[in-house]
PDB file of C-alpha atoms in Angstrom:
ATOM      1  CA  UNK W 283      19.784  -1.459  15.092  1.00 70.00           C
ATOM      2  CA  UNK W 284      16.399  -2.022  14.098  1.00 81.00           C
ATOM      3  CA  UNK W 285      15.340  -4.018  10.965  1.00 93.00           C
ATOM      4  CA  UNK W 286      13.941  -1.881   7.934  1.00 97.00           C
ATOM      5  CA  UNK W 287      10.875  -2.800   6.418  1.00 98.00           C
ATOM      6  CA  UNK W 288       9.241  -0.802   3.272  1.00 98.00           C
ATOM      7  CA  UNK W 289       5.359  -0.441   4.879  1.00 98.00           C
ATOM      8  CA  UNK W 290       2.976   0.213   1.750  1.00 98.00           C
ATOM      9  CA  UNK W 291       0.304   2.906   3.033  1.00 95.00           C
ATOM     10  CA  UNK W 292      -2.567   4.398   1.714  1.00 90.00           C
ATOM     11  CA  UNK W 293      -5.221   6.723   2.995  1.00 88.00           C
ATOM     12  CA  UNK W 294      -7.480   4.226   4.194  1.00 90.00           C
ATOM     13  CA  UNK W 295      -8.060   2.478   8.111  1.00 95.00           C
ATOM     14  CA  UNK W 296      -6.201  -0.379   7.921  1.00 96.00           C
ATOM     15  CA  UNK W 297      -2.362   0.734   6.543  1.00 96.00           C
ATOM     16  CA  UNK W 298      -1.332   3.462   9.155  1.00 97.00           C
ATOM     17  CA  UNK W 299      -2.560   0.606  12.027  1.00 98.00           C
ATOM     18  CA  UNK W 300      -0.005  -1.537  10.559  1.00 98.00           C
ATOM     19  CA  UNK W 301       2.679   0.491  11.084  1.00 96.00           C
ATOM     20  CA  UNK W 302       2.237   1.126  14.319  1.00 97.00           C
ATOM     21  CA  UNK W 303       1.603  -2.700  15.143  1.00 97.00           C
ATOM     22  CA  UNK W 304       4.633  -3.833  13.228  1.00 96.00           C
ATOM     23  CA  UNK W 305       7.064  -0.743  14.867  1.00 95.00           C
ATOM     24  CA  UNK W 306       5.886  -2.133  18.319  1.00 93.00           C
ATOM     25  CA  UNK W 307       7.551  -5.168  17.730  1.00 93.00           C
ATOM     26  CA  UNK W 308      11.120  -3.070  17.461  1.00 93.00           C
ATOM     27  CA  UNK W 309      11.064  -3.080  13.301  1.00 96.00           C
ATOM     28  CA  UNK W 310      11.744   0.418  11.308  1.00 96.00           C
ATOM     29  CA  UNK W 311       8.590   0.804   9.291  1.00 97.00           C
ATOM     30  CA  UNK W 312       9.940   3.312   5.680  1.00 97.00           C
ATOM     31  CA  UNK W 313       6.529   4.425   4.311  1.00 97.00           C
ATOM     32  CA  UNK W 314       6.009   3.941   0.362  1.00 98.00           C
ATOM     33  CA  UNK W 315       2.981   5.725  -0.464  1.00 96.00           C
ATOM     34  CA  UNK W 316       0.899   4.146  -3.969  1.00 94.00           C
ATOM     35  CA  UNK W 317       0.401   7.575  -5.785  1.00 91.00           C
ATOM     36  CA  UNK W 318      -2.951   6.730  -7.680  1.00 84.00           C
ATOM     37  CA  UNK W 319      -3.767  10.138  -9.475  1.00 80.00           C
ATOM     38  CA  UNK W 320      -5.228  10.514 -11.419  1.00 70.00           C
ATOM     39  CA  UNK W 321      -7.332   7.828 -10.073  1.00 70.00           C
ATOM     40  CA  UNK W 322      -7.692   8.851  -6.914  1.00 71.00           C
ATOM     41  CA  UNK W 323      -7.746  12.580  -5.516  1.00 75.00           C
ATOM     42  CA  UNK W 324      -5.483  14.761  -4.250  1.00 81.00           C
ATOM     43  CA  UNK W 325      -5.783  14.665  -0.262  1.00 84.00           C
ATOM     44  CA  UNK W 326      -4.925  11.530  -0.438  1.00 89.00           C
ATOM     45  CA  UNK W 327      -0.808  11.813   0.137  1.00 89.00           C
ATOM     46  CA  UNK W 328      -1.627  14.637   2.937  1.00 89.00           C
ATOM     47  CA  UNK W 329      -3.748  11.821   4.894  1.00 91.00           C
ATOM     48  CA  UNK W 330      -0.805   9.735   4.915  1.00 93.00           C
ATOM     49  CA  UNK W 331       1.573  12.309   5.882  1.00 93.00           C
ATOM     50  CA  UNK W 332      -0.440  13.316   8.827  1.00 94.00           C
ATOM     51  CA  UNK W 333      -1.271   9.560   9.889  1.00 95.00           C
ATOM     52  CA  UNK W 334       2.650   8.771   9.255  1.00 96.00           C
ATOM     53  CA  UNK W 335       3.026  11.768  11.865  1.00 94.00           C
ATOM     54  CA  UNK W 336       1.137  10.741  14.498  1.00 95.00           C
ATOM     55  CA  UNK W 337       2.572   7.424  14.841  1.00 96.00           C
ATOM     56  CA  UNK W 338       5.720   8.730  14.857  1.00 94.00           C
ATOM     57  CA  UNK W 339       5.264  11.285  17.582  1.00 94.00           C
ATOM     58  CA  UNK W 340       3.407   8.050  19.707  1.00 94.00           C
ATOM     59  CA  UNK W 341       5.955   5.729  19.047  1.00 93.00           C
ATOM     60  CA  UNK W 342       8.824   8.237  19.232  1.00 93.00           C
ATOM     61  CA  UNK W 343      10.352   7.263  16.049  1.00 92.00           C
ATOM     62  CA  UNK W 344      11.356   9.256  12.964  1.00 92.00           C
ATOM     63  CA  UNK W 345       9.505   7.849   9.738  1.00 94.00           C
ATOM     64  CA  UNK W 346      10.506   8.482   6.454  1.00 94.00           C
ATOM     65  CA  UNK W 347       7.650   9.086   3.946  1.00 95.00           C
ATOM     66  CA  UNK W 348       7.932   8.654  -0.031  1.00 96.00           C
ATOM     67  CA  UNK W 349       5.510   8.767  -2.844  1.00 94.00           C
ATOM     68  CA  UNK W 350       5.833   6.533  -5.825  1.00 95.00           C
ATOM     69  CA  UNK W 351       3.734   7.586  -8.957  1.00 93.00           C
ATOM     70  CA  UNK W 352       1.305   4.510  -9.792  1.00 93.00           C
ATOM     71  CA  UNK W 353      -1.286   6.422 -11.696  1.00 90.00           C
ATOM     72  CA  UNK W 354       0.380   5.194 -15.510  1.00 91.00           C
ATOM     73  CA  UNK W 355       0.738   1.754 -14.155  1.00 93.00           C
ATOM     74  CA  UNK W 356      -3.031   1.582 -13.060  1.00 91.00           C
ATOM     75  CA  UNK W 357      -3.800   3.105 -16.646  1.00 91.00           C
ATOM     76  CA  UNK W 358      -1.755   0.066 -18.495  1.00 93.00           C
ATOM     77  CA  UNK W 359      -3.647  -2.201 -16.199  1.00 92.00           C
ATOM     78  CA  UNK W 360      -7.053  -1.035 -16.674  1.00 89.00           C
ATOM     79  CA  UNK W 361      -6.412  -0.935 -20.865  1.00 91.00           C
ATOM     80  CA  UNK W 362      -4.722  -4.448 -21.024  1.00 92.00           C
ATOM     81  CA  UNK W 363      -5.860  -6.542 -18.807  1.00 90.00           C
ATOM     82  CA  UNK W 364      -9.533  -8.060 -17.384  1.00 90.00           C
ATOM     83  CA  UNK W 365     -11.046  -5.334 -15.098  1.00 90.00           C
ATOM     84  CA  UNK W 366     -12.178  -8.414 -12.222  1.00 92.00           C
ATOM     85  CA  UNK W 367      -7.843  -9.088 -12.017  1.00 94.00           C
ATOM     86  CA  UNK W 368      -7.679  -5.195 -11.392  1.00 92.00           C
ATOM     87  CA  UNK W 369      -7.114  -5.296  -7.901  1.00 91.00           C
ATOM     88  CA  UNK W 370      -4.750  -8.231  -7.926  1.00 94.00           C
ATOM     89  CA  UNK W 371      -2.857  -6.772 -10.639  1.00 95.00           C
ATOM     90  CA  UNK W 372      -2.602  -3.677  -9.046  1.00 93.00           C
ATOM     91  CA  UNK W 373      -0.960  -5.502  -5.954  1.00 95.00           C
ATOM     92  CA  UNK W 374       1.821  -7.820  -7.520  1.00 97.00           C
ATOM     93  CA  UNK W 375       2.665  -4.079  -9.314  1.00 97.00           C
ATOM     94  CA  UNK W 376       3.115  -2.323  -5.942  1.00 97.00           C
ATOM     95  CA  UNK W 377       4.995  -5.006  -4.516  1.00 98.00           C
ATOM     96  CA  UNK W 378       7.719  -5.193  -7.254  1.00 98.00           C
ATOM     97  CA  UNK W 379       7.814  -1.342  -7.220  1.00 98.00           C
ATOM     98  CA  UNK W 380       8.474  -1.891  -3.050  1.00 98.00           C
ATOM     99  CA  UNK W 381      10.447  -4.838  -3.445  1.00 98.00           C
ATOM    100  CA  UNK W 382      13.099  -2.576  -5.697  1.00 98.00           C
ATOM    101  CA  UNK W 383      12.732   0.482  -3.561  1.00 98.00           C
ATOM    102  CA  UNK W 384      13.171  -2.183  -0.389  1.00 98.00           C
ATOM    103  CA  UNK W 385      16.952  -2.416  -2.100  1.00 97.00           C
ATOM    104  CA  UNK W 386      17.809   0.993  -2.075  1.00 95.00           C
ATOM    105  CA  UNK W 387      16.485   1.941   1.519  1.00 96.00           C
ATOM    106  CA  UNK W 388      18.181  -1.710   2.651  1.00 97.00           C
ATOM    107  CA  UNK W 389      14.733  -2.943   3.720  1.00 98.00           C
ATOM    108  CA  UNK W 390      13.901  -6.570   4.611  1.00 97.00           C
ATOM    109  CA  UNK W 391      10.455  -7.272   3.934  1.00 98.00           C
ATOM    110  CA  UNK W 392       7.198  -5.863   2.631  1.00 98.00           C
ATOM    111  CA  UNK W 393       4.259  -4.703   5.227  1.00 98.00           C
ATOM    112  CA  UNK W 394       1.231  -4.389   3.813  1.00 97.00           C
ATOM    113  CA  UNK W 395      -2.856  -3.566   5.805  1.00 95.00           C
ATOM    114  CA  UNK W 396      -4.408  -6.141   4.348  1.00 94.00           C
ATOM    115  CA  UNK W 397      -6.931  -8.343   6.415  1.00 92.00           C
ATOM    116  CA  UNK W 398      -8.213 -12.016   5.034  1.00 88.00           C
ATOM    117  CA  UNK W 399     -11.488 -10.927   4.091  1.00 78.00           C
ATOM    118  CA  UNK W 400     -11.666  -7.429   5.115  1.00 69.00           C
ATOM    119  CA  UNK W 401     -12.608  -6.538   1.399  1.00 71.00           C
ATOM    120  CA  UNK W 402     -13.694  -9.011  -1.584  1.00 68.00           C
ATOM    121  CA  UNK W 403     -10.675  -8.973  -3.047  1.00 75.00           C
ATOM    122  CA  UNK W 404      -8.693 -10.192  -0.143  1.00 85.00           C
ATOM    123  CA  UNK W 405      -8.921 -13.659  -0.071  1.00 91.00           C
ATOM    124  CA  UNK W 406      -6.243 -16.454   0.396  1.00 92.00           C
ATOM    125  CA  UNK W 407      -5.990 -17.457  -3.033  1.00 93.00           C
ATOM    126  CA  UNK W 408      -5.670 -14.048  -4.363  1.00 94.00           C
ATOM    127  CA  UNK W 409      -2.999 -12.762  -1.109  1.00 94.00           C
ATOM    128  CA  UNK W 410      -1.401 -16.113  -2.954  1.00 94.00           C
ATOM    129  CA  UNK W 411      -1.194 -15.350  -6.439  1.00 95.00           C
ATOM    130  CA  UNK W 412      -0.259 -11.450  -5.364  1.00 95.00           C
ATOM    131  CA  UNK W 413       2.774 -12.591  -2.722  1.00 96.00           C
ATOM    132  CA  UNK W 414       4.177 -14.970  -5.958  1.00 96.00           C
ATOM    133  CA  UNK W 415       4.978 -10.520  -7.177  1.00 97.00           C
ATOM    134  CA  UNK W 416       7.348 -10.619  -4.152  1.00 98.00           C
ATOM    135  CA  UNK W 417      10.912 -12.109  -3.543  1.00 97.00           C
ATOM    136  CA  UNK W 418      10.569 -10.159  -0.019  1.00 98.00           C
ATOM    137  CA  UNK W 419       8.245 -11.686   2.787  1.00 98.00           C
ATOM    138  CA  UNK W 420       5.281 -10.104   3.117  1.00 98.00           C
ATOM    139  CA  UNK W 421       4.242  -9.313   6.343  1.00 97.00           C
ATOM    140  CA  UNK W 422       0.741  -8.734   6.994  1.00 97.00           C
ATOM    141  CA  UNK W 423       0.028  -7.643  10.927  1.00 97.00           C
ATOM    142  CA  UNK W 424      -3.350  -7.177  10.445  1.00 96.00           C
ATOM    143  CA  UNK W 425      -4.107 -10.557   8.793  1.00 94.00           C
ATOM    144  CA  UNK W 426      -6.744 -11.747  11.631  1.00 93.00           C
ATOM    145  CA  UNK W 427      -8.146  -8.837  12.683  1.00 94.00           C
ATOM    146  CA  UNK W 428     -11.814  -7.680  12.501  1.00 92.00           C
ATOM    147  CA  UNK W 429     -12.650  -4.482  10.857  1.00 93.00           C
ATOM    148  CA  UNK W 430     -14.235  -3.384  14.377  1.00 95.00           C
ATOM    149  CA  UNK W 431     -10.882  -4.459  15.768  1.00 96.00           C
ATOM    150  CA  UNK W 432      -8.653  -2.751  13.414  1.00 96.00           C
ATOM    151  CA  UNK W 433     -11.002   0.372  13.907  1.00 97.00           C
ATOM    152  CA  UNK W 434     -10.286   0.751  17.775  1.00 98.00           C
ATOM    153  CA  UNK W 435      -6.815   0.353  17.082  1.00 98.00           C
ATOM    154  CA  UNK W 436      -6.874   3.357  14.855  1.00 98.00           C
ATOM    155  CA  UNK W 437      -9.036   5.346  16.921  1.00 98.00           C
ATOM    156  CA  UNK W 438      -6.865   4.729  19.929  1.00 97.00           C
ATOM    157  CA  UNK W 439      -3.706   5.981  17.983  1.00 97.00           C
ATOM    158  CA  UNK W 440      -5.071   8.527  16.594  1.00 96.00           C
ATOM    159  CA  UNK W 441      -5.555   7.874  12.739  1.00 97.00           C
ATOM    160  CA  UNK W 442      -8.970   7.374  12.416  1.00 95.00           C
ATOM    161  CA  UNK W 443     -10.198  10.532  11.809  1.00 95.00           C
ATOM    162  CA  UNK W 444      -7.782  11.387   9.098  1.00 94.00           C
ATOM    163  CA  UNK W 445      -8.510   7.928   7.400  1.00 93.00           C
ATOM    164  CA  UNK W 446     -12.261   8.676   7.224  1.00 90.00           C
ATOM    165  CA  UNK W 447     -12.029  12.089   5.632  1.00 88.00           C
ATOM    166  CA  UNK W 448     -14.026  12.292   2.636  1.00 78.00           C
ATOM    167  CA  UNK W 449     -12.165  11.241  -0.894  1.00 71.00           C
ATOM    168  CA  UNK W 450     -11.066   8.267  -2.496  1.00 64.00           C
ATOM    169  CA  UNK W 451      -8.129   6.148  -2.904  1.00 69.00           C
ATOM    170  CA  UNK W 452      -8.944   4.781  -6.848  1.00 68.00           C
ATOM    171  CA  UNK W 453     -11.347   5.383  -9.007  1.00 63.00           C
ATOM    172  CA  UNK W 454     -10.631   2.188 -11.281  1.00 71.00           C
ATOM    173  CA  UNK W 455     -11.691  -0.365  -8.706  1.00 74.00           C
ATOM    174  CA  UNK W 456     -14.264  -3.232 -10.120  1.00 73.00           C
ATOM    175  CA  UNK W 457     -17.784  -4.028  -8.984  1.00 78.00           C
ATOM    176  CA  UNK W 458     -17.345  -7.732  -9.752  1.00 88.00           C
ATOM    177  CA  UNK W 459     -13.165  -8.145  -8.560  1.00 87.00           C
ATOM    178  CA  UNK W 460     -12.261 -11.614  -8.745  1.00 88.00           C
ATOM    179  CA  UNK W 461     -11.903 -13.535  -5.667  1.00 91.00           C
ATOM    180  CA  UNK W 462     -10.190 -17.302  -6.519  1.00 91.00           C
ATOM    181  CA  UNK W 463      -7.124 -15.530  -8.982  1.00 92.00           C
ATOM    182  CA  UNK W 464      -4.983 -18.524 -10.058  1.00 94.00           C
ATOM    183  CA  UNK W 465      -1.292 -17.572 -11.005  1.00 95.00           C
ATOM    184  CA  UNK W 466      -1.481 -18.822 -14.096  1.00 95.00           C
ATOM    185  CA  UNK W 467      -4.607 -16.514 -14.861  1.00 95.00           C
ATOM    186  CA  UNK W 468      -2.867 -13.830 -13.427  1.00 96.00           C
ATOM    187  CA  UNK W 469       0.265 -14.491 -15.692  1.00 97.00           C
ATOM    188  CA  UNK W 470      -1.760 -14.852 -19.101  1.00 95.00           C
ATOM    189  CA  UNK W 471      -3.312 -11.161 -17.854  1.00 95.00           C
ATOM    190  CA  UNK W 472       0.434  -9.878 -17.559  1.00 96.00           C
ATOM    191  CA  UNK W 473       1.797 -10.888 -20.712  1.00 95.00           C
ATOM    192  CA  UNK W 474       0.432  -7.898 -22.906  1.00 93.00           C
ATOM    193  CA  UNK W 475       2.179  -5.429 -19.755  1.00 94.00           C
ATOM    194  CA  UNK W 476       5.311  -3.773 -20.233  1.00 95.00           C
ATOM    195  CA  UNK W 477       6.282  -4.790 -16.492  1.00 96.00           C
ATOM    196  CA  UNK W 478       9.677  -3.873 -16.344  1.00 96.00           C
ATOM    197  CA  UNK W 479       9.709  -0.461 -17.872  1.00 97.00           C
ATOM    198  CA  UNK W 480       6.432   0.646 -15.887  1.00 96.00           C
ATOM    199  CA  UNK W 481       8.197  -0.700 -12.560  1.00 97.00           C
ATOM    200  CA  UNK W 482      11.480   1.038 -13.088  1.00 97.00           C
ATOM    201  CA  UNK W 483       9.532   4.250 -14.190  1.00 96.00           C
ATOM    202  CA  UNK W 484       7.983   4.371 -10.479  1.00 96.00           C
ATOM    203  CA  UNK W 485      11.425   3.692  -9.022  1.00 97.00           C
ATOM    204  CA  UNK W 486      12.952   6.412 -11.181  1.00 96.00           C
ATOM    205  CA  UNK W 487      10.244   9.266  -9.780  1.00 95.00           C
ATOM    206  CA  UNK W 488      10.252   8.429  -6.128  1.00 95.00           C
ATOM    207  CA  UNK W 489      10.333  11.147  -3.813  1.00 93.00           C
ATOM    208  CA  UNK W 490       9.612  12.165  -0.240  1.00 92.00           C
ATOM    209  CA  UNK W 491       6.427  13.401   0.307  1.00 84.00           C
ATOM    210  CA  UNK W 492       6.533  17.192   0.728  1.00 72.00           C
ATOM    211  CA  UNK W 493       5.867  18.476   4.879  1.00 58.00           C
ATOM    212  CA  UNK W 494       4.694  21.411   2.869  1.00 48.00           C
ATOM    213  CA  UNK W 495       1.814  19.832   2.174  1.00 55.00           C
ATOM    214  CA  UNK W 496       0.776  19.811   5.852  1.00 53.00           C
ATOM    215  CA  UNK W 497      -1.129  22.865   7.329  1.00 51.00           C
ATOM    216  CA  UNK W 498      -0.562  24.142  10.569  1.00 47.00           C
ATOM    217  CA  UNK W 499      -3.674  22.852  12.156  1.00 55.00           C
ATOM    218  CA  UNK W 500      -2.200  19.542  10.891  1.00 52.00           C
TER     219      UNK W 500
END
């Protein structure tokens, strides 16, 4: 029986290309969706659902899909906390929402799209001071890959498309994000945060993403 790992996925490139890289290699990818809205719009769970479907019918694997409500959590970020940190806030929230839902599904570890560099924010000392969030192991397939690398992957698998659509995945992202977040920085922006009621808030209003929000030319 396969391993389960909780595979956070948004509507970007890089997260449905993950799942297929890390379900090659024989593990059972259960996709946890980061609902942003109202930061974000609302096509944004239906391109994961149709992604999620794809690489399911390719790899010939049944994926469950769930949607966890992050919108209040980005809110208390954003009105506590240092906008630069944003991003690497945001993070260390998702994974302790994923590392509790990892429990209930009996998952093993935490897959995530992120690439060293791919974006400002992703650099080694902030993937550091985010995986500190996380008593799961992160896995990150796509660490060393090229955006024009992880962009033939997705157009060969058939998620590219649906990843480019127009819209946008958060509205609250900074111009200036840091990019050399120390933990203790990142612990000092924390302390005003509620973290334990706004985590178990997002566990408490999981659910599986609707198929009803498909079409039938999806």
């Amino acid at each position: 029986m396969a391993a389960k790992v909780v595979s956070l996925v948004s509507g970007g490139i890089d997260s449905p290309v993950a799942i297929y890289l890390i379900a090659k290699r024989g593990l059972e990818p259960v996709v946890l969706h980061m609902d942003n809205r109202p930061f974000s719009d609302e096509n944004t769970p239906r391109k994961v659902l149709i992604n999620v479907k794809r690489i399911s019918k390719l790899i010939n694997m049944d994926i469950e899909v769930y949607l966890a409500p992050h919108g209040e959590n980005l809110a208390a970020l954003a009105k506590s906390c240092a906008r630069p940190y944003l991003c690497v806030l945001c993070r260390r929230m998702m994974y302790r929402v994923a590392n509790g839902f990892a429990k209930h599904v009996g998952a093993k570890a935490i897959v995530t799209g992120e690439s060293l560099g791919q974006v400002a924010s992703q650099t080694l000392a902030n993937l550091a001071a985010e995986s500190q969030a996380s008593s799961l192991p992160i896995l990150r397939p796509l660490l060393c890959y090229d955006k024009t690398e992880i962009e033939s992957i997705a157009k060969k698998i058939g998620t590219y498309q649906t990843s480019i659509e127009p819209g946008f995945c958060c509205s609250i992202t900074p111009r200036r994000p840091v990019i050399s977040a120390t933990l203790e920085r990142v612990l000092e922006q924390e302390k005003p945060l509620p973290l334990d009621k706004l985590v178990k808030q997002s566990l408490k209003n999981i659910r599986p993403i609707e198929k009803t929000m498909l079409t039938k030319k999806d």
